[in-house]
mmCIF file of C-alpha atoms in Angstrom:
data_model
loop_
_atom_site.group_PDB
_atom_site.id
_atom_site.type_symbol
_atom_site.label_atom_id
_atom_site.label_comp_id
_atom_site.label_asym_id
_atom_site.label_seq_id
_atom_site.Cartn_x
_atom_site.Cartn_y
_atom_site.Cartn_z
ATOM 1 C CA VAL A 816 4.443 8.202 1.416
ATOM 2 C CA LYS A 817 7.904 6.830 1.669
ATOM 3 C CA ASP A 818 6.488 3.700 3.401
ATOM 4 C CA LEU A 819 4.719 2.640 -0.048
ATOM 5 C CA ASN A 820 8.071 1.941 -1.643
ATOM 6 C CA GLY A 821 9.595 -1.843 -1.177
ATOM 7 C CA VAL A 822 8.885 -5.452 -2.339
ATOM 8 C CA TYR A 823 5.508 -6.606 -2.273
ATOM 9 C CA GLN A 824 4.638 -10.448 -2.112
ATOM 10 C CA ARG A 825 1.622 -12.181 -3.385
ATOM 11 C CA VAL A 826 -0.937 -12.970 -0.560
ATOM 12 C CA GLU A 827 -4.166 -15.066 -0.188
ATOM 13 C CA GLN A 828 -5.333 -13.351 2.974
ATOM 14 C CA VAL A 829 -6.423 -9.708 3.398
ATOM 15 C CA PRO A 830 -7.971 -7.911 6.485
ATOM 16 C CA SER A 831 -11.873 -8.563 6.484
ATOM 17 C CA TRP A 832 -12.470 -5.073 7.456
ATOM 18 C CA LEU A 833 -11.501 -3.735 4.211
ATOM 19 C CA PRO A 834 -14.473 -2.821 2.118
ATOM 20 C CA HIS A 835 -13.163 -4.472 -1.138
ATOM 21 C CA LYS A 836 -13.780 -7.720 -3.244
ATOM 22 C CA PHE A 837 -10.204 -8.662 -3.951
ATOM 23 C CA GLN A 838 -9.040 -10.495 -7.338
ATOM 24 C CA LEU A 839 -5.235 -9.878 -6.526
ATOM 25 C CA ALA A 840 -3.342 -9.069 -3.722
ATOM 26 C CA TYR A 841 0.379 -7.855 -2.707
ATOM 27 C CA ARG A 842 1.450 -6.817 0.470
ATOM 28 C CA LYS A 843 4.893 -5.696 1.939
ATOM 29 C CA TRP A 844 5.941 -6.460 5.502
ATOM 30 C CA PRO A 845 9.416 -6.762 7.025
ATOM 31 C CA TRP A 846 11.299 -9.742 5.868
ATOM 32 C CA GLY A 847 11.835 -12.387 8.486
ATOM 33 C CA GLU A 848 8.724 -11.018 10.408
ATOM 34 C CA PRO A 849 5.186 -12.591 10.091
ATOM 35 C CA ASP A 850 2.605 -11.345 8.052
ATOM 36 C CA ASN A 851 0.108 -9.308 10.371
ATOM 37 C CA LEU A 852 -2.247 -8.291 7.378
ATOM 38 C CA ASP A 853 -1.052 -4.990 8.060
ATOM 39 C CA GLY A 854 1.064 -3.509 5.544
ATOM 40 C CA TRP A 855 0.856 -1.392 2.440
ATOM 41 C CA MET A 856 -1.132 -3.567 -0.360
ATOM 42 C CA ILE A 857 -1.191 -3.171 -4.218
ATOM 43 C CA ALA A 858 -4.370 -4.790 -5.195
ATOM 44 C CA LEU A 859 -6.917 -5.748 -8.090
ATOM 45 C CA VAL A 860 -10.379 -5.291 -6.767
ATOM 46 C CA ASP A 861 -13.776 -5.575 -8.211
ATOM 47 C CA SER A 862 -15.672 -1.989 -8.855
ATOM 48 C CA PRO A 863 -18.191 -1.277 -6.195
ATOM 49 C CA ALA A 864 -21.323 -2.804 -6.996
ATOM 50 C CA ASP A 865 -23.440 0.236 -5.885
ATOM 51 C CA ALA A 866 -20.949 3.357 -6.310
ATOM 52 C CA GLN A 867 -23.584 5.855 -4.395
ATOM 53 C CA GLU A 868 -23.514 3.506 -1.416
ATOM 54 C CA ALA A 869 -19.725 2.983 -1.706
ATOM 55 C CA GLY A 870 -19.376 6.711 -2.186
ATOM 56 C CA TYR A 871 -17.202 6.326 -4.979
ATOM 57 C CA THR A 872 -16.639 5.033 -8.670
ATOM 58 C CA ALA A 873 -13.687 2.941 -9.946
ATOM 59 C CA VAL A 874 -10.817 4.558 -11.300
ATOM 60 C CA GLY A 875 -11.258 4.354 -15.111
ATOM 61 C CA GLY A 876 -15.021 3.632 -14.874
ATOM 62 C CA LYS A 877 -13.739 -0.484 -15.513
ATOM 63 C CA SER A 878 -15.337 -3.502 -13.712
ATOM 64 C CA SER A 879 -12.006 -3.346 -11.410
ATOM 65 C CA GLU A 880 -9.214 -1.178 -10.216
ATOM 66 C CA TRP A 881 -5.572 -1.250 -9.037
ATOM 67 C CA LEU A 882 -5.405 0.365 -5.768
ATOM 68 C CA ILE A 883 -2.618 1.077 -3.544
ATOM 69 C CA ILE A 884 -3.797 0.651 0.072
ATOM 70 C CA ASP A 885 -1.923 2.036 2.805
ATOM 71 C CA SER A 886 -1.164 0.577 6.525
ATOM 72 C CA ASN A 887 -4.372 1.969 8.035
ATOM 73 C CA GLY A 888 -6.757 0.826 5.039
ATOM 74 C CA ARG A 889 -7.001 4.237 3.327
ATOM 75 C CA ASP A 890 -7.119 3.604 -0.814
ATOM 76 C CA ARG A 891 -4.153 6.337 -1.487
ATOM 77 C CA PHE A 892 -3.599 5.654 -5.135
ATOM 78 C CA GLY A 893 -5.925 4.107 -8.178
ATOM 79 C CA HIS A 894 -5.081 2.763 -11.514
ATOM 80 C CA LYS A 895 -7.663 1.486 -14.012
ATOM 81 C CA GLY A 896 -8.456 -1.911 -13.810
ATOM 82 C CA GLU A 897 -8.992 -4.857 -16.476
ATOM 83 C CA THR A 898 -5.113 -4.993 -16.805
ATOM 84 C CA VAL A 899 -2.598 -7.772 -16.000
ATOM 85 C CA ILE A 900 -0.079 -5.321 -14.287
ATOM 86 C CA PRO A 901 -0.798 -1.915 -13.604
ATOM 87 C CA GLY A 902 0.875 1.237 -15.293
ATOM 88 C CA ALA A 903 3.386 3.696 -13.612
ATOM 89 C CA GLY A 904 3.734 7.301 -12.976
ATOM 90 C CA THR A 905 0.754 9.466 -14.288
ATOM 91 C CA SER A 906 -1.459 6.517 -14.987
ATOM 92 C CA TRP A 907 -1.924 6.472 -11.597
ATOM 93 C CA GLN A 908 -3.900 9.096 -9.502
ATOM 94 C CA HIS A 909 -4.521 10.038 -5.948
ATOM 95 C CA LEU A 910 -7.372 9.078 -4.193
ATOM 96 C CA HIS A 911 -9.090 10.935 -1.401
ATOM 97 C CA ARG A 912 -11.594 8.237 -0.081
ATOM 98 C CA LEU A 913 -12.335 7.819 3.386
ATOM 99 C CA SER A 914 -11.396 4.356 4.951
ATOM 100 C CA ALA A 915 -13.903 2.175 6.775
ATOM 101 C CA ARG A 916 -12.901 3.296 9.913
ATOM 102 C CA ASP A 917 -13.300 7.068 8.979
ATOM 103 C CA LYS A 918 -16.826 6.260 7.630
ATOM 104 C CA GLU A 919 -17.578 4.445 11.084
ATOM 105 C CA GLU A 920 -16.481 7.241 12.922
ATOM 106 C CA ARG A 921 -18.591 9.807 11.044
ATOM 107 C CA GLN A 922 -21.679 7.273 11.115
ATOM 108 C CA HIS A 923 -21.153 7.250 15.024
ATOM 109 C CA GLY A 924 -20.383 10.731 15.573
ATOM 110 C CA THR A 925 -17.139 9.956 16.937
ATOM 111 C CA ALA A 926 -15.039 11.377 14.053
ATOM 112 C CA HIS A 927 -12.011 13.432 15.215
ATOM 113 C CA SER A 928 -11.744 17.026 14.151
ATOM 114 C CA THR A 929 -8.075 16.315 13.274
ATOM 115 C CA PRO A 930 -6.766 12.642 12.656
ATOM 116 C CA ASP A 931 -4.550 11.181 15.297
ATOM 117 C CA ASN A 932 -0.930 10.642 14.983
ATOM 118 C CA ALA A 933 -1.457 6.823 14.015
ATOM 119 C CA HIS A 934 -3.014 7.744 10.691
ATOM 120 C CA HIS A 935 -2.204 11.634 10.096
ATOM 121 C CA SER A 936 0.869 10.399 8.189
ATOM 122 C CA ALA A 937 -1.365 8.570 5.962
ATOM 123 C CA VAL A 938 -3.638 11.373 4.906
ATOM 124 C CA ALA A 939 -2.784 12.900 1.620
ATOM 125 C CA LYS A 940 -1.945 16.319 1.779
ATOM 126 C CA GLY A 941 -2.402 17.157 -1.784
ATOM 127 C CA ASP A 942 -1.700 15.881 -5.284
ATOM 128 C CA ASP A 943 2.184 15.807 -5.746
ATOM 129 C CA GLU A 944 3.007 14.200 -8.801
ATOM 130 C CA ASP A 945 6.236 13.034 -6.873
ATOM 131 C CA GLU A 946 4.415 10.671 -4.789
ATOM 132 C CA LEU A 947 2.971 8.509 -7.774
ATOM 133 C CA PRO A 948 4.409 4.891 -8.258
ATOM 134 C CA TRP A 949 6.921 5.567 -11.070
ATOM 135 C CA GLN A 950 8.032 1.966 -11.312
ATOM 136 C CA VAL A 951 5.574 -0.914 -10.818
ATOM 137 C CA ILE A 952 7.486 -4.455 -11.665
ATOM 138 C CA PHE A 953 5.878 -7.925 -11.822
ATOM 139 C CA ILE A 954 8.156 -10.603 -10.588
ATOM 140 C CA GLY A 955 6.269 -14.066 -11.121
ATOM 141 C CA ASP A 956 9.190 -16.262 -9.467
ATOM 142 C CA GLU A 957 8.717 -16.421 -5.640
ATOM 143 C CA LYS A 958 12.258 -17.318 -4.860
ATOM 144 C CA MET A 959 13.267 -14.006 -6.753
ATOM 145 C CA VAL A 960 10.599 -12.169 -4.860
ATOM 146 C CA GLU A 961 12.259 -13.522 -1.717
ATOM 147 C CA ARG A 962 15.717 -12.715 -2.596
ATOM 148 C CA LEU A 963 14.487 -9.283 -3.453
ATOM 149 C CA ARG A 964 12.737 -8.906 0.134
ATOM 150 C CA ARG A 965 15.921 -10.143 1.751
ATOM 151 C CA GLY A 966 18.251 -7.384 -0.162
ATOM 152 C CA GLN A 967 15.757 -4.972 0.680
ATOM 153 C CA ARG A 968 16.093 -5.665 4.408
ATOM 154 C CA HIS A 969 19.804 -5.559 4.207
ATOM 155 C CA TYR A 970 19.822 -2.334 2.413
ATOM 156 C CA GLU A 971 17.519 -0.947 5.276
ATOM 157 C CA HIS A 972 19.744 -2.345 8.134
ATOM 158 C CA THR A 973 23.199 -1.012 6.189
ATOM 159 C CA ILE A 974 21.412 2.357 6.116
ATOM 160 C CA ARG A 975 20.368 2.415 10.084
ATOM 161 C CA GLN A 976 23.940 1.152 10.710
ATOM 162 C CA ALA A 977 25.623 3.803 8.759
ATOM 163 C CA LEU A 978 23.126 6.725 10.493
ATOM 164 C CA GLY A 979 23.651 5.269 13.786
ATOM 165 C CA GLY A 980 27.326 5.174 13.311
ATOM 166 C CA GLY A 981 27.362 1.257 13.620
ATOM 167 C CA THR A 982 30.053 0.681 10.711
ATOM 168 C CA CYS A 983 32.386 3.383 12.047
ATOM 169 C CA GLU A 984 35.647 2.191 13.413
ATOM 170 C CA GLN A 985 36.371 3.374 16.978
ATOM 171 C CA ARG A 986 39.857 5.005 17.549
#
Protein backbone atom coordinates (compact mmCIF):
# COMPACT_ATOMS: atom_id res chain seq x y z
CA VAL A 1 0.00 0.00 0.00
CA LYS A 2 3.09 2.17 -0.43
CA ASP A 3 1.40 3.86 -3.41
CA LEU A 4 -1.13 5.36 -0.99
CA ASN A 5 1.46 7.82 0.37
CA GLY A 6 1.87 11.20 -1.23
CA VAL A 7 0.31 14.57 -1.88
CA TYR A 8 -3.26 14.58 -3.16
CA GLN A 9 -4.64 17.53 -5.12
CA ARG A 10 -8.29 18.60 -5.29
CA VAL A 11 -9.87 17.56 -8.58
CA GLU A 12 -13.19 18.22 -10.25
CA GLN A 13 -13.20 15.24 -12.64
CA VAL A 14 -13.41 11.64 -11.48
CA PRO A 15 -13.57 8.48 -13.59
CA SER A 16 -17.15 7.95 -14.71
CA TRP A 17 -16.90 4.20 -14.13
CA LEU A 18 -16.49 4.61 -10.37
CA PRO A 19 -19.82 3.74 -8.73
CA HIS A 20 -19.89 6.63 -6.24
CA LYS A 21 -21.55 10.03 -6.08
CA PHE A 22 -18.65 12.32 -5.20
CA GLN A 23 -18.93 15.39 -2.97
CA LEU A 24 -15.16 16.06 -2.84
CA ALA A 25 -12.29 14.31 -4.58
CA TYR A 26 -8.52 14.53 -4.23
CA ARG A 27 -6.17 12.55 -6.47
CA LYS A 28 -2.46 11.76 -6.47
CA TRP A 29 -0.55 11.62 -9.75
CA PRO A 30 3.09 12.32 -10.68
CA TRP A 31 4.02 15.99 -10.76
CA GLY A 32 4.72 17.32 -14.23
CA GLU A 33 2.54 14.68 -15.88
CA PRO A 34 -1.05 15.08 -17.07
CA ASP A 35 -3.81 13.90 -14.79
CA ASN A 36 -5.11 10.77 -16.51
CA LEU A 37 -7.80 10.18 -13.86
CA ASP A 38 -6.07 6.97 -12.80
CA GLY A 39 -4.25 7.71 -9.54
CA TRP A 40 -5.17 6.93 -5.95
CA MET A 41 -7.99 9.08 -4.59
CA ILE A 42 -9.28 10.33 -1.26
CA ALA A 43 -12.93 11.22 -1.62
CA LEU A 44 -16.00 12.17 0.34
CA VAL A 45 -18.88 10.29 -1.27
CA ASP A 46 -22.59 9.90 -0.64
CA SER A 47 -23.74 6.70 1.02
CA PRO A 48 -25.35 4.29 -1.43
CA ALA A 49 -29.04 5.00 -1.96
CA ASP A 50 -29.76 1.25 -1.84
CA ALA A 51 -27.29 -0.56 0.40
CA GLN A 52 -28.56 -3.97 -0.67
CA GLU A 53 -28.08 -3.19 -4.36
CA ALA A 54 -24.65 -1.65 -3.73
CA GLY A 55 -23.63 -4.61 -1.59
CA TYR A 56 -22.44 -2.50 1.35
CA THR A 57 -23.42 0.16 3.85
CA ALA A 58 -21.42 3.33 4.40
CA VAL A 59 -18.70 3.31 7.03
CA GLY A 60 -20.12 4.78 10.22
CA GLY A 61 -23.72 4.56 8.98
CA LYS A 62 -23.78 8.25 8.02
CA SER A 63 -25.15 9.89 4.86
CA SER A 64 -21.60 10.06 3.48
CA GLU A 65 -18.25 8.37 3.94
CA TRP A 66 -14.60 9.14 3.22
CA LEU A 67 -12.89 6.60 0.96
CA ILE A 68 -9.38 5.93 -0.18
CA ILE A 69 -9.70 4.39 -3.63
CA ASP A 70 -6.73 2.70 -5.31
CA SER A 71 -5.73 3.18 -8.93
CA ASN A 72 -7.79 0.13 -9.92
CA GLY A 73 -11.00 1.60 -8.52
CA ARG A 74 -11.13 -0.50 -5.34
CA ASP A 75 -12.36 1.10 -2.14
CA ARG A 76 -9.39 0.27 0.11
CA PHE A 77 -10.07 2.26 3.29
CA GLY A 78 -13.15 3.91 4.73
CA HIS A 79 -13.88 6.55 7.36
CA LYS A 80 -17.22 7.83 8.63
CA GLY A 81 -18.52 10.78 6.67
CA GLU A 82 -20.21 14.03 7.62
CA THR A 83 -16.80 15.49 8.57
CA VAL A 84 -14.85 18.31 6.95
CA ILE A 85 -11.57 16.40 7.18
CA PRO A 86 -11.24 12.67 7.92
CA GLY A 87 -9.35 11.49 10.97
CA ALA A 88 -6.27 9.30 10.99
CA GLY A 89 -5.11 5.92 12.25
CA THR A 90 -7.71 3.55 13.58
CA SER A 91 -10.58 5.92 12.75
CA TRP A 92 -10.12 4.40 9.25
CA GLN A 93 -10.92 0.77 8.49
CA HIS A 94 -9.94 -1.65 5.77
CA LEU A 95 -12.61 -2.26 3.14
CA HIS A 96 -13.05 -5.43 1.16
CA ARG A 97 -15.53 -4.27 -1.46
CA LEU A 98 -15.55 -5.46 -5.02
CA SER A 99 -14.59 -2.90 -7.64
CA ALA A 100 -16.95 -2.13 -10.52
CA ARG A 101 -14.69 -4.27 -12.73
CA ASP A 102 -14.84 -7.21 -10.30
CA LYS A 103 -18.64 -7.01 -10.13
CA GLU A 104 -18.93 -6.90 -13.92
CA GLU A 105 -16.65 -9.93 -14.30
CA ARG A 106 -18.70 -11.89 -11.78
CA GLN A 107 -21.98 -10.98 -13.51
CA HIS A 108 -20.66 -12.07 -16.90
CA GLY A 109 -18.93 -15.17 -15.54
CA THR A 110 -15.53 -13.94 -16.66
CA ALA A 111 -14.05 -13.52 -13.18
CA HIS A 112 -10.55 -14.89 -12.86
CA SER A 113 -9.93 -17.43 -10.13
CA THR A 114 -6.93 -15.34 -9.11
CA PRO A 115 -6.54 -11.65 -9.82
CA ASP A 116 -4.22 -10.77 -12.68
CA ASN A 117 -0.92 -9.06 -11.89
CA ALA A 118 -2.30 -5.64 -12.85
CA HIS A 119 -4.50 -5.53 -9.81
CA HIS A 120 -3.07 -8.30 -7.63
CA SER A 121 -1.05 -5.75 -5.66
CA ALA A 122 -4.23 -3.79 -4.96
CA VAL A 123 -6.05 -6.67 -3.25
CA ALA A 124 -5.96 -6.39 0.52
CA LYS A 125 -4.40 -9.48 2.09
CA GLY A 126 -5.61 -8.76 5.59
CA ASP A 127 -6.33 -5.96 7.99
CA ASP A 128 -2.87 -4.74 9.00
CA GLU A 129 -3.07 -1.61 11.19
CA ASP A 130 0.26 -0.43 9.76
CA GLU A 131 -1.47 0.09 6.40
CA LEU A 132 -4.02 2.57 7.78
CA PRO A 133 -3.52 6.26 6.91
CA TRP A 134 -1.83 7.54 10.05
CA GLN A 135 -1.48 11.15 8.88
CA VAL A 136 -4.15 12.94 6.91
CA ILE A 137 -3.48 16.66 6.60
CA PHE A 138 -5.58 19.21 4.73
CA ILE A 139 -3.78 22.11 3.03
CA GLY A 140 -6.19 24.60 1.50
CA ASP A 141 -3.66 26.75 -0.36
CA GLU A 142 -3.24 25.46 -3.94
CA LYS A 143 0.26 26.96 -4.27
CA MET A 144 1.40 25.14 -1.14
CA VAL A 145 -0.04 21.86 -2.45
CA GLU A 146 1.87 22.37 -5.71
CA ARG A 147 5.11 23.05 -3.79
CA LEU A 148 4.58 19.89 -1.78
CA ARG A 149 3.96 17.89 -4.98
CA ARG A 150 7.23 19.25 -6.46
CA GLY A 151 9.03 18.42 -3.22
CA GLN A 152 7.67 14.87 -3.35
CA ARG A 153 8.88 14.54 -6.94
CA HIS A 154 12.36 15.77 -5.97
CA TYR A 155 12.46 13.34 -3.04
CA GLU A 156 11.51 10.38 -5.26
CA HIS A 157 14.08 11.45 -7.88
CA THR A 158 16.81 11.65 -5.20
CA ILE A 159 15.93 8.15 -3.97
CA ARG A 160 16.05 6.73 -7.53
CA GLN A 161 19.42 8.41 -8.13
CA ALA A 162 20.85 7.04 -4.88
CA LEU A 163 19.61 3.51 -5.55
CA GLY A 164 20.96 3.62 -9.10
CA GLY A 165 24.33 5.06 -8.08
CA GLY A 166 23.59 8.22 -10.06
CA THR A 167 25.03 10.51 -7.41
CA CYS A 168 28.28 8.60 -6.89
CA GLU A 169 31.53 9.97 -8.27
CA GLN A 170 33.44 7.83 -10.77
CA ARG A 171 37.11 7.17 -9.82
